[in-house]
CSV table of C-alpha atoms and ligand atoms in Angstrom, one decimal:
chain,number,residue,atom,x,y,z
A,1,MET,CA,-51.5,50.2,-14.7
A,2,LYS,CA,-48.1,51.8,-13.6
A,3,GLN,CA,-49.1,51.9,-10.1
A,4,THR,CA,-50.4,48.9,-9.9
A,5,GLY,CA,-46.0,47.4,-10.8
A,6,ASP,CA,-45.0,49.7,-8.7
A,7,LEU,CA,-47.1,48.2,-6.0
A,8,ASN,CA,-46.2,45.0,-6.8
A,9,LEU,CA,-42.2,45.8,-6.4
A,10,VAL,CA,-43.0,47.7,-3.5
A,11,LYS,CA,-44.4,44.3,-2.3
A,12,LYS,CA,-42.0,42.1,-3.5
A,13,ILE,CA,-39.3,44.5,-1.7
A,14,ASN,CA,-41.5,44.2,1.4
A,15,LYS,CA,-41.2,41.2,1.4
A,16,SER,CA,-38.1,40.3,1.1
A,17,ILE,CA,-37.5,43.2,4.1
A,18,VAL,CA,-39.8,40.7,6.0
A,19,LEU,CA,-37.5,37.6,5.1
A,20,HIS,CA,-34.0,38.8,5.4
A,21,HIS,CA,-35.6,39.2,9.6
A,22,ILE,CA,-36.3,36.3,9.9
A,23,ARG,CA,-33.2,35.0,8.2
A,24,THR,CA,-30.9,36.5,10.6
A,25,ASN,CA,-33.4,37.7,13.8
A,26,SER,CA,-35.1,33.9,14.1
A,27,PRO,CA,-37.2,33.1,16.2
A,28,ILE,CA,-39.5,36.5,15.5
A,29,SER,CA,-42.9,37.2,16.0
A,30,ARG,CA,-45.1,39.3,13.7
A,31,ALA,CA,-45.1,42.0,16.3
A,32,ARG,CA,-41.3,42.8,16.4
A,33,ILE,CA,-40.6,42.7,12.6
A,34,ALA,CA,-42.9,45.3,12.2
A,35,GLU,CA,-41.9,47.1,14.9
A,36,ILE,CA,-38.4,46.7,13.8
A,37,THR,CA,-39.3,47.5,9.8
A,38,GLY,CA,-41.6,50.0,10.3
A,39,LEU,CA,-44.5,48.3,8.7
A,40,THR,CA,-48.1,47.4,10.1
A,41,LYS,CA,-49.3,44.2,11.4
A,42,ALA,CA,-51.3,43.5,8.7
A,43,THR,CA,-48.9,43.8,5.6
A,44,VAL,CA,-46.5,41.8,8.2
A,45,SER,CA,-49.4,39.4,8.6
A,46,SER,CA,-49.9,38.9,5.5
A,47,LEU,CA,-46.4,38.6,4.1
A,48,VAL,CA,-45.3,36.2,6.6
A,49,ASN,CA,-48.0,33.8,5.8
A,50,GLU,CA,-47.0,34.2,2.1
A,51,LEU,CA,-43.5,32.9,2.9
A,52,ILE,CA,-45.0,29.8,5.6
A,53,GLU,CA,-46.7,28.8,2.1
A,54,SER,CA,-43.1,28.7,0.2
A,55,SER,CA,-42.1,26.5,3.2
A,56,VAL,CA,-39.8,29.1,3.5
A,57,VAL,CA,-39.9,30.1,7.2
A,58,GLU,CA,-41.8,27.7,9.6
A,59,GLU,CA,-44.2,28.0,13.2
A,60,ILE,CA,-42.3,27.2,16.3
A,61,GLY,CA,-44.6,27.4,19.3
A,62,VAL,CA,-45.8,30.3,21.5
A,63,GLY,CA,-42.2,32.8,22.5
A,64,GLU,CA,-42.6,35.6,25.7
A,65,SER,CA,-45.3,38.1,25.3
A,66,SER,CA,-44.3,41.5,26.4
A,67,GLY,CA,-48.5,41.9,27.5
A,68,GLY,CA,-51.3,40.3,26.1
A,69,ARG,CA,-50.7,37.8,24.0
A,70,LYS,CA,-48.1,35.9,23.6
A,71,PRO,CA,-47.1,35.9,20.3
A,72,MET,CA,-47.1,32.5,17.6
A,73,MET,CA,-42.5,32.9,17.0
A,74,LEU,CA,-41.2,32.6,13.2
A,75,LEU,CA,-38.2,30.9,12.1
A,76,PHE,CA,-36.4,30.8,9.1
A,77,ASN,CA,-36.5,27.2,7.7
A,78,GLY,CA,-33.5,26.5,6.5
A,79,THR,CA,-33.4,22.7,5.3
A,80,ALA,CA,-35.9,23.8,2.8
A,81,GLY,CA,-33.5,23.8,0.4
A,82,TYR,CA,-29.7,22.8,-0.4
A,83,ALA,CA,-26.6,24.5,-1.6
A,84,ILE,CA,-23.6,23.8,-3.2
A,85,GLY,CA,-20.2,26.2,-2.7
A,86,VAL,CA,-17.5,26.0,-4.8
A,87,ASP,CA,-13.6,27.2,-4.1
A,88,LEU,CA,-12.1,26.6,-7.4
A,89,GLY,CA,-8.4,26.5,-6.2
A,90,VAL,CA,-5.2,26.0,-8.5
A,91,THR,CA,-4.2,23.4,-7.3
A,92,ASP,CA,-7.7,21.5,-5.5
A,93,ILE,CA,-11.6,21.7,-5.0
A,94,LEU,CA,-13.5,22.8,-1.9
A,95,ALA,CA,-16.7,22.5,-2.3
A,96,VAL,CA,-19.9,22.0,0.3
A,97,LEU,CA,-23.3,21.9,0.2
A,98,THR,CA,-24.7,23.4,2.6
A,99,ASP,CA,-28.4,24.4,4.1
A,100,LEU,CA,-30.4,27.8,3.6
A,101,SER,CA,-28.6,29.2,6.5
A,102,GLY,CA,-25.6,27.8,5.4
A,103,LYS,CA,-24.3,25.6,7.7
A,104,ILE,CA,-22.0,22.8,6.3
A,105,ILE,CA,-23.9,19.6,5.4
A,106,ARG,CA,-20.6,18.1,3.7
A,107,GLU,CA,-17.6,18.6,2.1
A,108,VAL,CA,-15.2,17.1,-0.4
A,109,ARG,CA,-11.7,18.2,-0.5
A,110,VAL,CA,-10.1,16.7,-4.4
A,111,GLN,CA,-6.1,18.0,-5.7
A,112,HIS,CA,-5.9,18.6,-9.5
A,113,ASP,CA,-3.1,18.9,-11.6
A,114,ASN,CA,-4.5,21.8,-14.1
A,115,ALA,CA,-3.6,18.8,-16.6
A,116,SER,CA,-6.4,21.1,-19.1
A,117,VAL,CA,-9.6,23.5,-18.9
A,118,GLU,CA,-11.4,20.2,-19.3
A,119,LYS,CA,-9.8,17.4,-17.5
A,120,VAL,CA,-10.8,20.3,-14.2
A,121,VAL,CA,-14.2,21.2,-15.3
A,122,GLN,CA,-14.9,17.5,-15.4
A,123,LEU,CA,-13.9,17.0,-11.8
A,124,LEU,CA,-15.8,19.6,-10.9
A,125,LYS,CA,-18.4,18.1,-12.1
A,126,THR,CA,-18.0,15.2,-10.6
A,127,THR,CA,-17.7,16.6,-7.7
A,128,ILE,CA,-20.7,18.8,-7.3
A,129,ARG,CA,-22.3,15.3,-8.9
A,130,GLY,CA,-21.5,13.5,-5.5
A,131,LEU,CA,-22.5,16.4,-3.1
A,132,ILE,CA,-25.9,16.5,-5.1
A,133,GLU,CA,-26.5,13.2,-4.8
A,134,SER,CA,-25.7,13.3,-1.3
A,135,ALA,CA,-28.2,15.6,-0.3
A,136,PRO,CA,-31.1,15.0,2.2
A,137,GLU,CA,-34.8,15.5,0.5
A,138,SER,CA,-36.2,18.9,0.8
A,139,VAL,CA,-39.3,21.4,-0.8
A,140,TYR,CA,-36.9,23.2,-2.9
A,141,GLY,CA,-34.2,20.4,-3.5
A,142,ILE,CA,-30.3,21.7,-5.3
A,143,ILE,CA,-31.6,25.4,-4.9
A,144,GLY,CA,-28.5,26.9,-6.9
A,145,ILE,CA,-24.6,26.2,-7.5
A,146,GLY,CA,-22.5,29.1,-6.3
A,147,ILE,CA,-18.5,29.0,-7.8
A,148,GLY,CA,-15.7,31.1,-6.3
A,149,VAL,CA,-12.6,31.2,-9.3
A,150,PRO,CA,-8.4,32.3,-9.0
A,151,GLY,CA,-9.2,35.0,-11.0
A,152,ILE,CA,-10.9,38.0,-13.0
A,153,CYS,CA,-14.5,36.8,-15.0
A,154,ASP,CA,-17.5,38.9,-16.2
A,155,GLU,CA,-21.2,38.6,-15.5
A,156,SER,CA,-22.0,36.3,-18.0
A,157,GLY,CA,-19.5,33.9,-15.6
A,158,ASN,CA,-17.1,33.8,-18.0
A,159,LEU,CA,-13.9,33.1,-16.4
A,160,LEU,CA,-12.0,36.0,-18.5
A,161,PHE,CA,-8.2,35.5,-17.4
A,162,ALA,CA,-7.0,32.8,-14.0
A,163,PRO,CA,-3.7,33.4,-14.5
A,164,ASN,CA,-2.8,31.3,-11.9
A,165,LEU,CA,-4.0,29.0,-13.3
A,166,GLY,CA,-3.7,29.9,-17.1
A,167,TRP,CA,-7.0,29.6,-18.1
A,168,GLU,CA,-8.8,32.4,-20.3
A,169,ASN,CA,-12.5,33.0,-21.5
A,170,VAL,CA,-13.7,29.6,-20.1
A,171,PRO,CA,-17.7,29.8,-19.9
A,172,LEU,CA,-17.6,28.0,-16.9
A,173,GLN,CA,-20.5,29.1,-15.5
A,174,GLN,CA,-23.0,27.8,-18.8
A,175,GLN,CA,-21.2,24.7,-19.1
A,176,ILE,CA,-22.5,24.4,-15.0
A,177,GLU,CA,-26.1,25.4,-16.2
A,178,GLU,CA,-25.7,23.4,-19.2
A,179,THR,CA,-24.7,19.7,-17.3
A,180,PHE,CA,-26.7,20.4,-14.3
A,181,ASN,CA,-29.7,23.0,-15.0
A,182,ILE,CA,-29.9,24.1,-11.8
A,183,PRO,CA,-28.7,27.8,-11.9
A,184,VAL,CA,-24.8,28.5,-11.4
A,185,VAL,CA,-22.8,31.7,-10.1
A,186,ILE,CA,-19.9,32.3,-11.1
A,187,ASP,CA,-17.5,34.9,-9.2
A,188,ASN,CA,-13.8,35.6,-7.3
A,189,GLU,CA,-12.8,33.6,-6.0
A,190,ALA,CA,-11.5,36.8,-2.7
A,191,ASN,CA,-14.9,38.4,-3.1
A,192,ALA,CA,-16.3,35.4,-2.6
A,193,GLY,CA,-14.2,34.3,0.3
A,194,ALA,CA,-14.5,38.7,2.5
A,195,VAL,CA,-19.7,37.9,1.4
A,196,GLY,CA,-18.0,34.3,3.7
A,197,GLU,CA,-16.6,36.3,6.2
A,198,LYS,CA,-19.4,39.2,6.4
A,199,GLN,CA,-21.3,36.9,6.8
A,200,PHE,CA,-20.5,33.9,8.7
A,201,GLY,CA,-16.7,34.7,10.3
A,202,ALA,CA,-14.7,37.5,11.5
A,203,GLY,CA,-16.6,40.5,10.4
A,204,LYS,CA,-19.7,39.8,11.1
A,205,ASP,CA,-20.4,42.9,12.9
A,206,THR,CA,-18.3,45.1,10.6
A,207,ALA,CA,-19.2,47.0,7.2
A,208,ASN,CA,-15.8,48.0,6.2
A,209,LEU,CA,-13.4,45.0,5.4
A,210,VAL,CA,-11.0,43.5,3.0
A,211,TYR,CA,-10.2,39.9,3.3
A,212,VAL,CA,-7.0,39.0,1.8
A,213,SER,CA,-6.9,35.4,0.3
A,214,ILE,CA,-3.5,34.4,0.5
A,215,GLY,CA,-2.5,31.6,-1.5
A,216,ILE,CA,-0.8,30.5,-4.8
A,217,GLY,CA,-1.6,34.0,-5.7
A,218,ILE,CA,-3.5,36.8,-3.9
A,219,GLY,CA,-6.5,38.5,-4.4
A,220,ALA,CA,-8.5,40.8,-1.8
A,221,GLY,CA,-12.4,40.7,-1.9
A,222,ILE,CA,-13.4,44.7,0.5
A,223,ILE,CA,-16.8,45.3,2.1
A,224,ILE,CA,-17.4,49.2,2.0
A,225,LYS,CA,-20.8,50.0,4.0
A,226,GLY,CA,-21.8,46.4,4.4
A,227,GLU,CA,-21.4,45.7,0.0
A,228,LEU,CA,-18.8,44.1,-1.8
A,229,TYR,CA,-17.4,46.5,-4.1
A,230,ARG,CA,-16.6,45.0,-7.7
A,231,GLY,CA,-15.0,48.3,-9.5
A,232,ALA,CA,-16.4,49.9,-11.6
A,233,THR,CA,-16.6,46.9,-14.4
A,234,GLY,CA,-15.9,44.2,-11.8
A,235,PHE,CA,-12.5,43.4,-11.4
A,236,SER,CA,-11.7,44.9,-8.4
A,237,GLY,CA,-9.6,43.2,-5.5
A,238,GLU,CA,-6.7,42.0,-8.2
A,239,ILE,CA,-4.6,43.4,-5.2
A,240,GLY,CA,-2.3,40.2,-5.1
A,241,HIS,CA,-0.8,42.0,-8.3
A,242,ILE,CA,0.3,46.0,-7.0
A,243,SER,CA,3.5,46.6,-7.4
A,244,ILE,CA,6.1,46.6,-4.5
A,245,GLN,CA,9.0,46.6,-6.3
A,246,HIS,CA,9.3,48.5,-9.2
A,247,ASP,CA,12.1,46.4,-11.5
A,248,GLY,CA,11.6,43.0,-9.0
A,249,PRO,CA,11.1,39.5,-11.3
A,250,LYS,CA,8.4,39.0,-14.5
A,251,CYS,CA,4.7,38.1,-12.2
A,252,SER,CA,2.8,35.3,-14.4
A,253,CYS,CA,0.3,38.9,-15.1
A,254,GLY,CA,3.0,40.6,-17.3
A,255,SER,CA,4.2,42.9,-15.3
A,256,LEU,CA,6.9,42.8,-12.5
A,257,GLY,CA,7.8,42.7,-8.3
A,258,CYS,CA,3.7,41.5,-8.2
A,259,TRP,CA,3.0,41.6,-4.4
A,260,GLU,CA,2.1,38.0,-4.6
A,261,LEU,CA,5.3,36.5,-6.0
A,262,TYR,CA,6.9,37.4,-1.7
A,263,ALA,CA,3.6,36.9,-0.1
A,264,SER,CA,1.6,34.0,-1.9
A,265,GLU,CA,2.3,30.7,-0.7
A,266,HIS,CA,3.4,29.9,-3.8
A,267,ALA,CA,6.3,32.0,-2.9
A,268,LEU,CA,6.5,30.6,0.6
A,269,LEU,CA,6.9,26.7,-1.4
A,270,THR,CA,9.7,28.5,-3.7
A,271,GLN,CA,12.0,30.0,-1.1
A,272,ALA,CA,11.0,26.9,0.9
A,273,ARG,CA,12.1,24.6,-1.8
A,274,ARG,CA,15.5,26.5,-2.5
A,275,GLU,CA,16.5,26.9,0.9
A,276,LEU,CA,15.6,23.1,2.4
A,277,ASN,CA,17.3,21.6,-1.1
A,278,ASP,CA,13.7,19.7,-1.4
A,279,ASP,CA,11.6,20.2,-4.1
A,280,THR,CA,8.9,18.2,-3.0
A,281,VAL,CA,8.1,19.5,0.7
A,282,ASP,CA,4.7,21.4,0.8
A,283,LEU,CA,2.8,23.6,3.0
A,284,GLU,CA,2.3,20.2,5.5
A,285,ALA,CA,5.8,20.0,5.9
A,286,LEU,CA,6.8,22.9,6.6
A,287,LEU,CA,3.3,23.5,9.3
A,288,SER,CA,5.1,20.3,11.0
A,289,LYS,CA,8.5,21.6,10.7
A,290,ALA,CA,7.8,24.4,12.6
A,291,GLU,CA,5.8,23.4,15.0
A,292,ALA,CA,9.2,20.8,15.8
A,293,GLY,CA,10.8,24.4,16.4
A,294,ASP,CA,13.1,23.9,13.3
A,295,LEU,CA,14.6,27.2,13.0
A,296,ALA,CA,15.5,27.7,10.0
A,297,VAL,CA,11.0,26.6,9.1
A,298,ILE,CA,10.4,29.2,11.1
A,299,ALA,CA,12.4,32.0,9.9
A,300,LEU,CA,11.0,31.3,6.1
A,301,PHE,CA,7.3,31.7,7.4
A,302,GLU,CA,8.2,34.8,9.5
A,303,ARG,CA,10.2,36.6,5.9
A,304,LEU,CA,6.6,35.2,4.6
A,305,GLY,CA,4.9,37.2,7.6
A,306,TYR,CA,7.1,40.8,6.7
A,307,TYR,CA,6.2,40.2,3.2
A,308,LEU,CA,2.3,40.1,4.3
A,309,GLY,CA,2.9,43.3,6.5
A,310,VAL,CA,4.4,44.8,3.2
A,311,GLY,CA,1.2,44.5,0.9
A,312,VAL,CA,-0.5,44.3,3.5
A,313,VAL,CA,0.7,48.6,5.0
A,314,ASN,CA,-1.0,49.4,1.1
A,315,ILE,CA,-4.7,48.5,1.8
A,316,ILE,CA,-4.6,50.0,5.0
A,317,ASN,CA,-3.5,52.9,3.8
A,318,ALA,CA,-5.5,53.2,0.8
A,319,TYR,CA,-8.9,52.1,1.8
A,320,ASN,CA,-9.3,53.0,5.7
A,321,PRO,CA,-10.7,49.6,6.5
A,322,GLU,CA,-11.9,48.6,9.8
A,323,TYR,CA,-10.8,45.0,9.8
A,324,ILE,CA,-8.3,43.1,7.5
A,325,ILE,CA,-8.9,39.1,8.1
A,326,LEU,CA,-5.9,37.0,5.9
A,327,GLY,CA,-7.5,33.8,4.9
A,328,GLY,CA,-6.6,30.4,3.2
A,329,ARG,CA,-4.6,27.6,4.3
A,330,LEU,CA,-1.8,29.8,5.1
A,331,ALA,CA,-3.9,30.7,8.3
A,332,SER,CA,-3.1,28.1,9.9
A,333,ALA,CA,0.6,29.9,10.2
A,334,GLU,CA,-0.4,32.3,12.1
A,335,ARG,CA,1.2,32.1,15.2
A,336,TRP,CA,5.2,32.8,13.7
A,337,LEU,CA,3.7,35.3,10.3
A,338,MET,CA,1.5,37.4,13.1
A,339,LYS,CA,4.1,38.7,14.8
A,340,PRO,CA,6.4,40.6,12.2
A,341,LEU,CA,2.9,41.5,10.1
A,342,LEU,CA,2.2,43.4,13.0
A,343,ALA,CA,5.1,44.7,13.7
A,344,LEU,CA,5.5,45.9,10.0
A,345,LEU,CA,2.3,47.4,10.0
A,346,GLU,CA,3.2,49.3,13.1
A,347,LYS,CA,6.4,50.4,11.9
A,348,ARG,CA,4.6,52.1,8.2
A,349,SER,CA,0.9,52.2,7.5
A,350,LEU,CA,-0.6,56.1,8.7
A,351,PRO,CA,-1.4,56.0,12.1
A,352,HIS,CA,-4.6,57.4,10.8
A,353,PRO,CA,-6.5,54.9,9.6
A,354,ARG,CA,-4.1,52.3,12.0
A,355,LYS,CA,-5.8,53.9,14.7
A,356,GLN,CA,-9.0,51.9,14.7
A,357,LEU,CA,-8.0,48.7,13.1
A,358,LYS,CA,-8.4,45.4,14.2
A,359,VAL,CA,-6.0,42.0,11.4
A,360,ALA,CA,-6.4,38.9,12.6
A,361,PHE,CA,-6.9,35.2,10.8
A,362,SER,CA,-9.8,34.4,9.3
A,363,GLU,CA,-12.3,31.7,11.7
A,364,LEU,CA,-13.2,30.1,9.1
A,365,SER,CA,-9.7,29.1,8.3
A,366,ASP,CA,-9.9,27.9,4.2
A,367,ARG,CA,-13.7,27.8,4.0
A,368,SER,CA,-14.8,31.3,4.0
A,369,THR,CA,-14.9,30.9,0.0
A,370,VAL,CA,-17.0,28.5,0.2
A,371,LEU,CA,-19.5,29.2,2.2
A,372,GLY,CA,-19.4,32.0,0.7
A,373,ALA,CA,-20.0,31.2,-2.8
A,374,ALA,CA,-23.2,28.8,-1.9
A,375,SER,CA,-24.6,32.1,-0.2
A,376,PHE,CA,-24.5,34.1,-3.4
A,377,ALA,CA,-26.2,31.3,-4.8
A,378,VAL,CA,-29.1,30.9,-1.7
A,379,ALA,CA,-29.6,34.7,-2.8
A,380,THR,CA,-29.5,34.4,-6.3
A,381,PHE,CA,-32.6,31.4,-4.6
A,382,PHE,CA,-34.2,34.5,-2.9
A,383,VAL,CA,-34.4,36.3,-5.5
A,384,GLU,CA,-36.5,34.1,-7.8
A,385,THR,CA,-38.5,32.5,-5.3
A,386,THR,CA,-39.9,35.9,-4.2
A,387,VAL,CA,-40.6,37.2,-7.8
A,388,SER,CA,-42.2,33.8,-8.6
A,389,ILE,CA,-44.3,33.6,-5.4
A,390,ASP,CA,-45.5,37.0,-6.6
A,391,ARG,CA,-46.7,36.0,-9.8
A,392,ASN,CA,-50.0,33.4,-8.6
B,1,ZN,ZN1,1.2,40.6,-10.9
């Protein structure tokens, strides 16, 4: 019995390895997969046949031969199902429908005023329902929903604490799962963003990266050796709450002088509203003023770049990453933020960890989190699909 169990496990692992190569390298031949993985051609063929049977892989005609019979090429079938990725923000919800390869099919953005947990969750459900209803016909339908949240959550998908929303202990996964009867994954928005960047963005070829999500607050997702680092109990990356001024103003987390009080979008808006004497000015307005050459507004962005640098120096010195990717809506202000930020890094970070480091704003703009969240749902689906095929 023991041996059968082990053999099944080996088969599952092999199948997920084969699927991984088809997902990341297609079009690819069976022979090439055997070559890369070291599995026998017979094993690869039998696993590929099962994957074709389950509709996640398809054959697309013959490829180039390196001598002998021309091989049949295999393609990952991204449209066998669809996933939903959500970025639950402090003032808005961004949600996308993607296929299984992460291609965005539809995108919805709605504002909320955080009137109550119930109202926001209701809006979240309405948004998700709209995307589900718009999904094209497919073999598996909607395979899962991934939600990135601005706070910390436990393994059961309870949102434990989201200081900028003022939420505590919300059983979000359970609430969404009960409504849609579809598997739901909840994770921190910066963790989802880091995975989004690693899979689809600037971090594709990088094993060690830190994704810094700059929104109303600041969070980080840390990827070490290609894997998301979650910390001992899942709460890593709360980097917006490193104290950069030991006796600074009070933060919503209870501490003093936290980085996000100086370098977040919220910090920028607070400063701008005070200095420009305009209580309603928002990021879009500031961007167009800077665009038009308003020197006072440009100075605000430059100061923000400096404050961003203060925290990024700590990340460089603590983690020695290859790549720091800055994400969030502030990426649109890159041209005013980058110069003061880099100047500060040059002056203050330790020279050795700085040597090979790249710092850039996200290429995905503010879509890193939704893409990462959707990919969590897809990853969970493939783990479960592999298991269910093996039960046959
Ligand atoms: Zn704080």
